[in-house]
Coordinates of C-alpha atoms in Angstrom, one line a residue:
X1 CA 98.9 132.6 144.7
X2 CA 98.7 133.0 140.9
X3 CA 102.1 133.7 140.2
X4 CA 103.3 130.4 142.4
X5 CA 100.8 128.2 140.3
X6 CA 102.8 130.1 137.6
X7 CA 106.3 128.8 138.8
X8 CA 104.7 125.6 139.5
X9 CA 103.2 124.5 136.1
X10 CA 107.0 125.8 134.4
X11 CA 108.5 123.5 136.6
X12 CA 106.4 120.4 135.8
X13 CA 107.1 121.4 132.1
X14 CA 110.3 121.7 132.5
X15 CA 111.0 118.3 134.4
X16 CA 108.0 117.0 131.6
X17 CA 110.1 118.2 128.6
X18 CA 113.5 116.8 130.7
X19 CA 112.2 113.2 131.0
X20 CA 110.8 113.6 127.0
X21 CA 114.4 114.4 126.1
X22 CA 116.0 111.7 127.8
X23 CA 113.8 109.2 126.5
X24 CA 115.3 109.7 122.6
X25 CA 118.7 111.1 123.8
X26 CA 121.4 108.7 125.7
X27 CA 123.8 110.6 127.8
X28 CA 126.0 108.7 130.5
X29 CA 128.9 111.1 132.8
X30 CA 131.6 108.5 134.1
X31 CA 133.0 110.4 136.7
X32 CA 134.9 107.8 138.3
X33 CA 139.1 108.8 138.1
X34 CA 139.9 105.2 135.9
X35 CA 136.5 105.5 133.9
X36 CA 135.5 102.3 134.9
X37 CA 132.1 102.0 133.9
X38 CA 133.0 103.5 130.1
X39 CA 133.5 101.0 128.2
X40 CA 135.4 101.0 124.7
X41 CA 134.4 102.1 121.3
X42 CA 134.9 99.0 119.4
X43 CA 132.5 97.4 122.2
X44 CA 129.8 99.9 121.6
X45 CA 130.3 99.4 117.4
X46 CA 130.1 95.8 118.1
X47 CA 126.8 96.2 120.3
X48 CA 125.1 98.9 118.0
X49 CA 125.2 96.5 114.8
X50 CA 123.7 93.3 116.2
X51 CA 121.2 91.8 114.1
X52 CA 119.7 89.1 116.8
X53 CA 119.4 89.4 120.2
X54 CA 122.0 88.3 122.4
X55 CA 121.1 85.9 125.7
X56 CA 123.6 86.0 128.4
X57 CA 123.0 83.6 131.6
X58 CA 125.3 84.6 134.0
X59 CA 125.8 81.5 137.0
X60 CA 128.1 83.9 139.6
X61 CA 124.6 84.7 141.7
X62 CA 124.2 84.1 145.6
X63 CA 125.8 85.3 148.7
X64 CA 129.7 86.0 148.6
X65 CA 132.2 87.0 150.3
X66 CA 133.0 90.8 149.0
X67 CA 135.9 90.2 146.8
X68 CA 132.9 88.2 144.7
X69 CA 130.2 90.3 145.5
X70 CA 131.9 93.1 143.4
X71 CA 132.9 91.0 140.6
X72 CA 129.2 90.0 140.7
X73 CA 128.5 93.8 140.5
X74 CA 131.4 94.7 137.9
X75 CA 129.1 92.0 135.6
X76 CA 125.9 93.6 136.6
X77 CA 126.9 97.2 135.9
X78 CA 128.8 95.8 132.4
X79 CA 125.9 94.3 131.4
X80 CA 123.9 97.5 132.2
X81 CA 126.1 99.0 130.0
X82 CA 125.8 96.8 127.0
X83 CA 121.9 96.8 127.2
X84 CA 122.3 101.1 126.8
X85 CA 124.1 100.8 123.8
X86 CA 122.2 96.8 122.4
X87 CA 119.0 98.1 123.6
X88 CA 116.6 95.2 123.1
X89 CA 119.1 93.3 121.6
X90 CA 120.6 92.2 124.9
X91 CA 119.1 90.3 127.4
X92 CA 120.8 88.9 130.3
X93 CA 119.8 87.4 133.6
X94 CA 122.2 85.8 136.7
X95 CA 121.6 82.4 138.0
X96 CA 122.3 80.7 141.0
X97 CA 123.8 77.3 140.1
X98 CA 122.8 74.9 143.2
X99 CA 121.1 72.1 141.5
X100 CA 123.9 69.4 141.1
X101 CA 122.9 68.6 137.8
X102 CA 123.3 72.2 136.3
X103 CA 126.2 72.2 138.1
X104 CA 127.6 68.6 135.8
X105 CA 125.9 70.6 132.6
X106 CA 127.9 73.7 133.1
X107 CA 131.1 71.5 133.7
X108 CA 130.1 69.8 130.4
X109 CA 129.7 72.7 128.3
X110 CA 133.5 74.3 129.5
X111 CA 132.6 76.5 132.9
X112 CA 135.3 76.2 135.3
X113 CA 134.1 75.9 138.7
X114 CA 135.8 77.2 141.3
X115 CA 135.8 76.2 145.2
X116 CA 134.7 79.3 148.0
X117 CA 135.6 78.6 151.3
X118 CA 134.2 80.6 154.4
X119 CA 133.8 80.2 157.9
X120 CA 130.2 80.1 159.0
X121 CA 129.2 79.9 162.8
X122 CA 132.8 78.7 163.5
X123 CA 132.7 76.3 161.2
X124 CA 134.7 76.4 157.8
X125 CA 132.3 75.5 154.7
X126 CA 133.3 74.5 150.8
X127 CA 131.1 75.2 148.1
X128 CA 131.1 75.1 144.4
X129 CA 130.7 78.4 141.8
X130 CA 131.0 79.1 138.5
X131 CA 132.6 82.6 137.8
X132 CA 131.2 82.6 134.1
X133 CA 128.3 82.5 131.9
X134 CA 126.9 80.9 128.8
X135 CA 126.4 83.4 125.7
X136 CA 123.9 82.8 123.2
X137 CA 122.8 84.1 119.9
X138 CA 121.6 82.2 116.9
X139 CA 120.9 79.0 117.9
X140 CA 124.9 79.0 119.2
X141 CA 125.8 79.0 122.7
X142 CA 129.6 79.8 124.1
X143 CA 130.8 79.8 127.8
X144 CA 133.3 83.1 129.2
X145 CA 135.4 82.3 131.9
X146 CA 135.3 85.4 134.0
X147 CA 136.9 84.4 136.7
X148 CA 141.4 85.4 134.9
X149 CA 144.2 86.6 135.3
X150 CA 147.6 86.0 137.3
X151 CA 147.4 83.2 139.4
X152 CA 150.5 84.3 141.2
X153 CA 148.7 87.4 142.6
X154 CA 147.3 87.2 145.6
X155 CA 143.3 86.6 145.7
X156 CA 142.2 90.2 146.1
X157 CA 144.4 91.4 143.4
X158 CA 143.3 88.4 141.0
X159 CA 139.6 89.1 141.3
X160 CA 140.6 92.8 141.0
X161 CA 142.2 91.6 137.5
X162 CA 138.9 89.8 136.8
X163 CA 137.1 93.1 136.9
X164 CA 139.4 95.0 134.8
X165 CA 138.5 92.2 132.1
X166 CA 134.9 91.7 132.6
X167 CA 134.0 93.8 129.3
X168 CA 136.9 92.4 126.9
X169 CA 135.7 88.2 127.8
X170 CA 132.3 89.2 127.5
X171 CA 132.7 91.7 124.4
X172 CA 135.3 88.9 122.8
X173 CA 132.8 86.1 123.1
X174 CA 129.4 87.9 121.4
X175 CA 132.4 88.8 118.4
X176 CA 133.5 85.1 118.3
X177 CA 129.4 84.6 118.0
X178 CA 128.6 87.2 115.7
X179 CA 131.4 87.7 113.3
X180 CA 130.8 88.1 109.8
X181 CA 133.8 89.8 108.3
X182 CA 136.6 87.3 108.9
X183 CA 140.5 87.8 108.8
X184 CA 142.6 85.4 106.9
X185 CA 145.4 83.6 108.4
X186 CA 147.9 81.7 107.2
X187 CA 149.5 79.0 109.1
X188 CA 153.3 77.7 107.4
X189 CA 153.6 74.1 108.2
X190 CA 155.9 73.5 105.2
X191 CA 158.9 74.1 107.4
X192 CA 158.2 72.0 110.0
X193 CA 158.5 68.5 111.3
X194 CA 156.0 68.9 113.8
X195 CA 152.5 66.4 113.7
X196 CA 149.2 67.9 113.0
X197 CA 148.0 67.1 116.2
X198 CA 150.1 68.6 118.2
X199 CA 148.7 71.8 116.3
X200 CA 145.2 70.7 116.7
X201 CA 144.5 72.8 120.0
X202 CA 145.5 75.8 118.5
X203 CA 143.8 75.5 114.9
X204 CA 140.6 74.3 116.3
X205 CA 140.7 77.4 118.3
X206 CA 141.2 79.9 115.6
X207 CA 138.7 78.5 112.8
X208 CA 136.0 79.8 115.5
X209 CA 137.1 83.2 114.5
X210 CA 139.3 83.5 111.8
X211 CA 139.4 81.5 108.1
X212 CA 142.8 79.2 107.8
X213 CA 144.8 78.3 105.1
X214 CA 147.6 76.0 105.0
X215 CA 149.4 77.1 102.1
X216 CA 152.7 75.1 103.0
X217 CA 154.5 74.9 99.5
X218 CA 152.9 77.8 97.7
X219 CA 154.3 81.0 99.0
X220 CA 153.1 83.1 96.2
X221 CA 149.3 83.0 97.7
X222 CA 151.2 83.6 101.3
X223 CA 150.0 87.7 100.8
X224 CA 146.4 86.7 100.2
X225 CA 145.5 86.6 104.3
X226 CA 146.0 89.5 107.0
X227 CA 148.6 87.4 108.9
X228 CA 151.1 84.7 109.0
X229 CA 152.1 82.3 111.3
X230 CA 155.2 80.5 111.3
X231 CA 154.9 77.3 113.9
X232 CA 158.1 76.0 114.9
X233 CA 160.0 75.6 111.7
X234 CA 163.0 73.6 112.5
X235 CA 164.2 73.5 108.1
X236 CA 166.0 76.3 106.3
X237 CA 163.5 79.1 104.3
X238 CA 164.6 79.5 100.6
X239 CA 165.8 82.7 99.5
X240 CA 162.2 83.2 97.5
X241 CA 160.0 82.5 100.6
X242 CA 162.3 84.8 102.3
X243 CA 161.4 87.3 99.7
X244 CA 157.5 86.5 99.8
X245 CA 157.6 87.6 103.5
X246 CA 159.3 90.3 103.0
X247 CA 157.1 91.2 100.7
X248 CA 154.0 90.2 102.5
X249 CA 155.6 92.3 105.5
X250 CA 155.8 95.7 103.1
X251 CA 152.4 95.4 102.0
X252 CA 151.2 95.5 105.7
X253 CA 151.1 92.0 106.6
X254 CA 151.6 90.7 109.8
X255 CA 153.8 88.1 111.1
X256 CA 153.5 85.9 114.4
X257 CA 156.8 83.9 114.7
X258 CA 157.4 81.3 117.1
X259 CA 161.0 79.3 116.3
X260 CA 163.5 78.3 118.4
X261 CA 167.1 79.7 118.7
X262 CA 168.7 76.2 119.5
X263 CA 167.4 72.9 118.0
X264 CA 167.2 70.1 120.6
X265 CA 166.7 66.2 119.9
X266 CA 166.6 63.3 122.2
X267 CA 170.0 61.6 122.1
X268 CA 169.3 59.0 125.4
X269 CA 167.6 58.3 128.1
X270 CA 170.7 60.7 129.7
X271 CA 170.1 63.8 128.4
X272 CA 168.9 66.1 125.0
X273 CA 171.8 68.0 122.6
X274 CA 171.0 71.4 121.7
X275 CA 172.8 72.6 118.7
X276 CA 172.5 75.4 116.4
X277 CA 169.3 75.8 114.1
X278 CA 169.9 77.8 110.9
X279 CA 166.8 79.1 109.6
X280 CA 167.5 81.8 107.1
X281 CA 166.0 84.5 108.7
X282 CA 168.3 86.0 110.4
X283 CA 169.2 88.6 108.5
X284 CA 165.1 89.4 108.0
X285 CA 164.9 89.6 111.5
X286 CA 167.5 91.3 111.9
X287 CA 166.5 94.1 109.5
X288 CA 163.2 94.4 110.6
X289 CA 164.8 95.0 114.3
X290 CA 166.1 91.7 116.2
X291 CA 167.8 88.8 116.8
X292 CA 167.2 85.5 118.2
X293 CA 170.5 84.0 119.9
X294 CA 172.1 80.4 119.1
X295 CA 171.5 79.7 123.3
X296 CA 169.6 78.3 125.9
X297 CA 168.0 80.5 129.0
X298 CA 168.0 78.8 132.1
X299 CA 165.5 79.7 134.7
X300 CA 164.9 79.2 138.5
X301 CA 161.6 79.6 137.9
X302 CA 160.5 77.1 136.1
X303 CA 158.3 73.8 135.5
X304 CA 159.0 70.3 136.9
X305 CA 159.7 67.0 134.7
X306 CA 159.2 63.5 136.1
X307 CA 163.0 62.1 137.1
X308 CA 164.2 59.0 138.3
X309 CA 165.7 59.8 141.6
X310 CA 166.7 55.9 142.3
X311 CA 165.1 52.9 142.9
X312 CA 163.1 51.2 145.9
X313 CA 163.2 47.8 145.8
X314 CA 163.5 46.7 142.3
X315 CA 161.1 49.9 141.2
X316 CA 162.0 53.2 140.1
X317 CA 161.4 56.3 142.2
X318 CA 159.9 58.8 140.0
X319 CA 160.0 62.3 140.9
X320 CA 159.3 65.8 140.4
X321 CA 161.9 67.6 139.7
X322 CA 162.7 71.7 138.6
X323 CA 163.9 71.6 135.0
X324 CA 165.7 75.1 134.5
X325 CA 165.7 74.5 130.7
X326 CA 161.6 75.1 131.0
X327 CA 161.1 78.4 132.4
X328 CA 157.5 80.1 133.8
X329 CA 157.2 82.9 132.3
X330 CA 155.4 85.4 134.6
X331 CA 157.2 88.4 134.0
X332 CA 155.4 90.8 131.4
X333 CA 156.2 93.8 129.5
X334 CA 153.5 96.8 128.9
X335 CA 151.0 95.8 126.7
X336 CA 147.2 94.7 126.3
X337 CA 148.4 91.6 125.1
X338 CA 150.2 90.5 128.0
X339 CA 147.7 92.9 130.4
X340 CA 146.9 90.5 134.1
X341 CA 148.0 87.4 132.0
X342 CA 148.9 84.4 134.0
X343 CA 152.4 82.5 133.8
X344 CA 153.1 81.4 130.3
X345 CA 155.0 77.9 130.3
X346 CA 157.9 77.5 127.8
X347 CA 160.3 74.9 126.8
X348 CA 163.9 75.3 125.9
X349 CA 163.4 79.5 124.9
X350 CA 166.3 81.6 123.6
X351 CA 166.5 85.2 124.3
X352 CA 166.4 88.0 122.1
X353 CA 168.1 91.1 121.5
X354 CA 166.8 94.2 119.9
X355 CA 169.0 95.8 117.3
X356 CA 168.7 99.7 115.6
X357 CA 166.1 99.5 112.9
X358 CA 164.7 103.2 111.6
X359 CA 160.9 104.0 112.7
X360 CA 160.4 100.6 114.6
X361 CA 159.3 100.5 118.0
X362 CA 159.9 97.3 120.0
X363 CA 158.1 95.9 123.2
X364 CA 159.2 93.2 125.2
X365 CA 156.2 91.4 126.0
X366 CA 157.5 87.7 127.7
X367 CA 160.4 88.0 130.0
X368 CA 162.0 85.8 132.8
X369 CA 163.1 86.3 135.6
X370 CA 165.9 88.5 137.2
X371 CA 167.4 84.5 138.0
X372 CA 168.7 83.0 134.3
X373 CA 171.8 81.9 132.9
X374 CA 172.4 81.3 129.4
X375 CA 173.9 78.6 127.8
X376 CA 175.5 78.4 124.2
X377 CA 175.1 75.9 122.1
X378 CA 176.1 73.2 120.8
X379 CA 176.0 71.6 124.4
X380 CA 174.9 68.5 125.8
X381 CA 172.4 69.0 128.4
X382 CA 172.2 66.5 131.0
X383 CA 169.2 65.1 132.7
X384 CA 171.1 64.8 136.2
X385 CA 171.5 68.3 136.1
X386 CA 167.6 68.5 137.8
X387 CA 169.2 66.3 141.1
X388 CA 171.5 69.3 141.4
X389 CA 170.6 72.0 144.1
X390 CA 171.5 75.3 141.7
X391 CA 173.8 77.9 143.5
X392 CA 171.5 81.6 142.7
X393 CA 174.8 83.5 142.2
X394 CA 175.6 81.3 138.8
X395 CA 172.0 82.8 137.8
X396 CA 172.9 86.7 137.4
X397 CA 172.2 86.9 133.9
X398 CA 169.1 89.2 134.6
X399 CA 165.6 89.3 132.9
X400 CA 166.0 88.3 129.4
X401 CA 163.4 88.7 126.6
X402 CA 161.7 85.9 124.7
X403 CA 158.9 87.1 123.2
X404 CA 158.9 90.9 121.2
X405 CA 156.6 93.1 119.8
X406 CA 158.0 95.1 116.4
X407 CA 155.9 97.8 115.2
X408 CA 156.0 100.5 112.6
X409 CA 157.4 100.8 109.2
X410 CA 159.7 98.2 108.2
X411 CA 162.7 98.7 105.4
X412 CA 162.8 96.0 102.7
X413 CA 165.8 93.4 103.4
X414 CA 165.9 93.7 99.7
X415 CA 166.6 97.8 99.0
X416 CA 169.3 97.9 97.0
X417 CA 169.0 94.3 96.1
X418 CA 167.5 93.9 92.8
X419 CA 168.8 94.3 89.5
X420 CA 167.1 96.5 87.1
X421 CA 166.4 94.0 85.1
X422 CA 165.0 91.3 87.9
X423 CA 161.1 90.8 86.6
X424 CA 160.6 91.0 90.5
X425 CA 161.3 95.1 90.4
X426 CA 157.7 96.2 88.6
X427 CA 156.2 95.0 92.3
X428 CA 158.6 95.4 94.4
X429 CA 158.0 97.4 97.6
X430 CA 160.7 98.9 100.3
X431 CA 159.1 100.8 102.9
X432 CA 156.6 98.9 104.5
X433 CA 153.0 100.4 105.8
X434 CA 152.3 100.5 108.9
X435 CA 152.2 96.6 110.3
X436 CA 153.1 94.5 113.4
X437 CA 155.4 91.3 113.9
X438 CA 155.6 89.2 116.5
X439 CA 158.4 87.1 117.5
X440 CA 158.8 84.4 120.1
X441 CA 162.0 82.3 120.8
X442 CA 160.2 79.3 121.7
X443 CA 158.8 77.3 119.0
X444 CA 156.8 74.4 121.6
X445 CA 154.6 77.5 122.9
X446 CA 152.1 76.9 120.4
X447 CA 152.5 72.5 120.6
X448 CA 149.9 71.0 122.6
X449 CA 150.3 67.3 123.7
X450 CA 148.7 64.2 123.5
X451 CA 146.9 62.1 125.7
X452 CA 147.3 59.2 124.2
X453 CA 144.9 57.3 126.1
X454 CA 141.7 58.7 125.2
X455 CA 144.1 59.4 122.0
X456 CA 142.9 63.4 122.0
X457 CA 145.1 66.5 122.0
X458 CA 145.7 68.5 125.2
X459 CA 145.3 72.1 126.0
X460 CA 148.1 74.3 125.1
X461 CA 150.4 74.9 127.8
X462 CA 149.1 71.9 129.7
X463 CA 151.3 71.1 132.4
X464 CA 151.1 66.7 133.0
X465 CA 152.4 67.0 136.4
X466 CA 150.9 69.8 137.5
X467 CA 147.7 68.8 135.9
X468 CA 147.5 72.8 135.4
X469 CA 146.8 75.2 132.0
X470 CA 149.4 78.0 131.7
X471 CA 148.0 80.9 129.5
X472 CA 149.6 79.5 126.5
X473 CA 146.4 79.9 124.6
X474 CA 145.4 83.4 126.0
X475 CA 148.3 84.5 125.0
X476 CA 148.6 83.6 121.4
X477 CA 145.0 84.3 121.0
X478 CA 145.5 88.0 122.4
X479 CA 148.8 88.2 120.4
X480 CA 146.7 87.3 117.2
X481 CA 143.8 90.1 118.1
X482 CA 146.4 92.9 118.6
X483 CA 148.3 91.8 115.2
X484 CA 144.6 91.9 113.4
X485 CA 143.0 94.0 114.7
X486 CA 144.5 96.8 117.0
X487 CA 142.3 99.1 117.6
X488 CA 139.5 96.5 118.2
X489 CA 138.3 94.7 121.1
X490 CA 142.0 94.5 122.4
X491 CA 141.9 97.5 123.8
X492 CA 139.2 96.7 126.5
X493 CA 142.1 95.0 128.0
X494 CA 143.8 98.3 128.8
X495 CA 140.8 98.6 131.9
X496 CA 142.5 99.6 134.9
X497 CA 140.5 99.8 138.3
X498 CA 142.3 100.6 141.5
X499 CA 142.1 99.0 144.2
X500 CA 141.7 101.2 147.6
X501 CA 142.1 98.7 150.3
X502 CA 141.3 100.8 154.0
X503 CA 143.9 101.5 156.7
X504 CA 143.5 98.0 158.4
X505 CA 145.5 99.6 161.4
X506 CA 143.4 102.7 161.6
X507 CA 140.5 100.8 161.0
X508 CA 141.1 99.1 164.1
X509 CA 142.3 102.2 166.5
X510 CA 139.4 104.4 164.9
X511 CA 136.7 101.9 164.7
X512 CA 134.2 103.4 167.8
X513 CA 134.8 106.9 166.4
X514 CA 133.6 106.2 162.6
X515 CA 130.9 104.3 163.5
X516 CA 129.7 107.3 166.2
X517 CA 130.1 109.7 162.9
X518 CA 128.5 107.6 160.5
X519 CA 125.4 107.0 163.2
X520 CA 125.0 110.5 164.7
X521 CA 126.3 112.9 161.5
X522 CA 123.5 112.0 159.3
X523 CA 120.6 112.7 161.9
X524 CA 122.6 115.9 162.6
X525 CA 122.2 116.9 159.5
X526 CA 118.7 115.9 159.0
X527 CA 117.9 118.3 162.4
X528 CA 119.8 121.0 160.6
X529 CA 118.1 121.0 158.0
X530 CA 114.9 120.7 159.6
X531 CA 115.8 123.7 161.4
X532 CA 116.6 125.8 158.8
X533 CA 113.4 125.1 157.0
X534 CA 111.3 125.9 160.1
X535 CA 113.5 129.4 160.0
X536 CA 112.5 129.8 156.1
X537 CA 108.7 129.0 156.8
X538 CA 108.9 131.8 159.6
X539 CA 110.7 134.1 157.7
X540 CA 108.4 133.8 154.4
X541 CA 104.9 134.3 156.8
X542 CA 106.1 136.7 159.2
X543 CA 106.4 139.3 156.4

């Protein structure tokens, strides 16, 4: 009897000393084959070093079908995770938004809501719910969309991409709140004709994270920021600004390019005229690993613009029609960046060729579809053209690129350049360390419109007839994170969760016999082991 008290009081000191131990020590196994509840380091650095706490009202709460009941429990168990390592500086509670009036101040304050159908009693039912939540810290609040990714996938897949990026939109928003130490970026409007406001979207955008400067003649401060980007530039660079990238590049700059490989201008109400566009940077490009061709990709898959088809009466018939020369780009190459992005919309792209450049690795990141044809300029392209029906075998030019990631260290353009004597020489620099450029052959992929009634910019990668978003913005946002900073928050998007869908078939055949298992294998087991404690108990007194 003494010695069992013995064993008994070690084991309650044991399990005492266990639950001591655990209370100053954090330890977390994620045993799971895609470690999807581990989230990344830069997430845990960003929730360790708060300084307020964060308040996170989450509004996708209530009674869902299951493709939303587990993105509700991907939030949950993501937000679990960011209170282990914010402790008391996250706070977060789920709300169930049926009050109309919440409802219109969500809507107001940038939710998305969404419309659920279901069938209930035979009947089929529409409600509204917002896959998001409102962020706040400092007397700032933010919304997060939760609810991404491709809408070409089917809905399972879709919300399936939502859980993979749960932890980045959440982890990306309490940055945008929090950030202290910001990157410089410096957007080159001195080579374009393009309006500020058809920027606007864009820069309004990235002064919530980042500091601008618009350093259009000056190209010596150019090196002062952590990246540049080059919108659209439809005038020739100077040899000197050519060099000033360069150099920027060398010193481990980084570069987001977006410029067009044809310039096209309204000639008539008929048609446009594409023609060459020389910028002088070619041969940069070129050394640092591509090209961007004098041509024009045409696409079956592509957007609409309005045509006049004929007339009714005295009116005109305007139509929808499929405009080749503006193709959806939903066809993505291996990268976070481009990671369960939806379709991208682009006007008038070139494509892009990779050419042999030492210690640079390249990464297609937008691509068309298998369907193109190209077309060289200079060439009159002719409205009519949409009236057409296209014949597919004219479009077996393959997937071509139009948007590429370079990578690695970069040779100087201007090795073997210089003259001893150039002043230029004493800082001159011709391997590069380690940096990142971007380039995209499609300069309108950063223009937003206009809507020149309320006389206010549209979203980038707004689509009029449509009345639809393309991921525009996500993706120069994303492309602008990796560039920055790569091993940041970025890398949350690499998440990948499987999805196991069941046997539907053998569900069906095998239906009776699971359910007999599941109902009689458990109390089996229960009598068994019932059983073989009674045989212990008898065993233990009988001697």
């Amino acid at each position: 009897m003494k010695q069992q008290l013995i064993k008994i009081s070690v084991l309650v000191a044991i399990l005492i000393g266990i639950n001591l131990l655990a209370s100053f020590v954090f330890l977390r196994w994620d045993l799971t084959q895609e470690k999807r509840y581990t989230i990344s380091d830069a997430t845990k650095n960003l929730l360790q070093n708060l300084d307020e706490q964060i308040v996170i009202n989450v509004y996708l709460s209530g009674d869902f079908p299951p493709g939303f009941e587990r993105l509700e429990r991907a939030i949950k168990e993501t937000l679990e995770s960011f209170a282990d390592y914010g402790g008391s500086n996250i706070a977060y509670r789920f709300i169930e938004p049926n009050d109309p009036k919440l409802q219109e101040e969500l809507t107001q304050k940038g939710l998305i809501p969404t419309n659920l159908f279901a069938n209930e009693d035979g009947k089929r039912t529409e409600r509204l719910i917002f896959p998001g939540a409102l962020i706040f810290y400092g007397g700032k609040e933010y919304p997060v969309q939760l609810l991404k990714g491709n809408q070409a996938s089917g809905p399972e897949e879709r919300l399936n991409q939502s859980y993979e990026g749960v932890e980045f939109e959440l982890a990306s928003t309490i940055r945008r709140l929090t950030l202290k130490d910001r990157k410089k970026i410096g957007f080159l409007v001195g080579h374009t004709k393009v309006p500020p406001p058809r920027f606007s979207d864009l820069l309004a955008t990235l002064q919530q994270n980042y500091d601008l400067y618009f350093d259009a003649q000056n190209p010596d401060s150019w090196d002062k920021g952590d990246l540049l980007i080059i919108p659209k530039p439809d005038s020739p660079f100077s040899e000197e600004e050519k060099y000033k990238l360069d150099q920027f590049v060398m010193r481990g700059g980084k570069l987001l390019i977006f410029a067009d490989g044809a310039q096209v201008d309204s000639v008539s109400l008929e048609g446009t005229f594409a023609q060459p566009l020389s910028l002088n940077l070619d041969d940069l490009l070129f050394k640092y690993g591509c090209r961007i061709n004098p041509n024009l990709i045409k696409d079956l898959s592509c957007a609409m613009i309005p045509l006049n088809v004929g007339n009714m009466g005295d009116k005109p018939q305007i139509q929808p029609m499929p405009w080749r020369f503006f193709p959806l780009i939903n066809n993505f190459g291996a990268n976070p960046i481009v990671r369960n992005l939806d379709a991208v919309y682009s006007r008038f792209p070139s494509t892009i060729d990779t050419v042999m450049a030492p210690n640079v690795v390249k990464t297609p990141l937008l691509l068309t579809s298998q369907y193109t044809k190209t077309l060289k300029v200079p060439a009159l392209i002719a409205y009519n053209e949409a009236r057409q029906q296209p014949d597919p075998r004219e479009y077996n030019n393959g997937v071509k690129t139009i948007g590429l990631l370079l990578e690695g260290t970069f040779s100087s353009l201007y090795n073997n350049r210089l003259l001893p004597t150039d002043p230029r020489m004493s800082s001159f620099v011709g391997q590069s360390k380690p940096s990142k450029i971007i380039v995209v052959s499609d300069g309108d992929m950063i223009v937003n419109d206009i809507d020149y009634t309320r006389n206010a910019p549209l979203p980038m990668g707004y689509d009029r007839l449509t009345r639809y978003t393309y991921a525009n913005k996500d993706f120069v946002l994303y492309a602008i994170d990796y560039l920055v900073d790569p091993k940041g928050l970025i890398t949350a998007r690499n998440k990948q969760v499987m999805l196991r869908p069941l046997d539907k078939i053998r569900l069906k055949e095998e239906r009776t016999q699971w359910q007999l298992i599941n109902l009689i294998a458990p109390l089996a087991l229960i009598g068994l082991l019932g059983l073989g404690f009674q045989w212990w108990r008898k065993s233990q007194f009988a001697k």
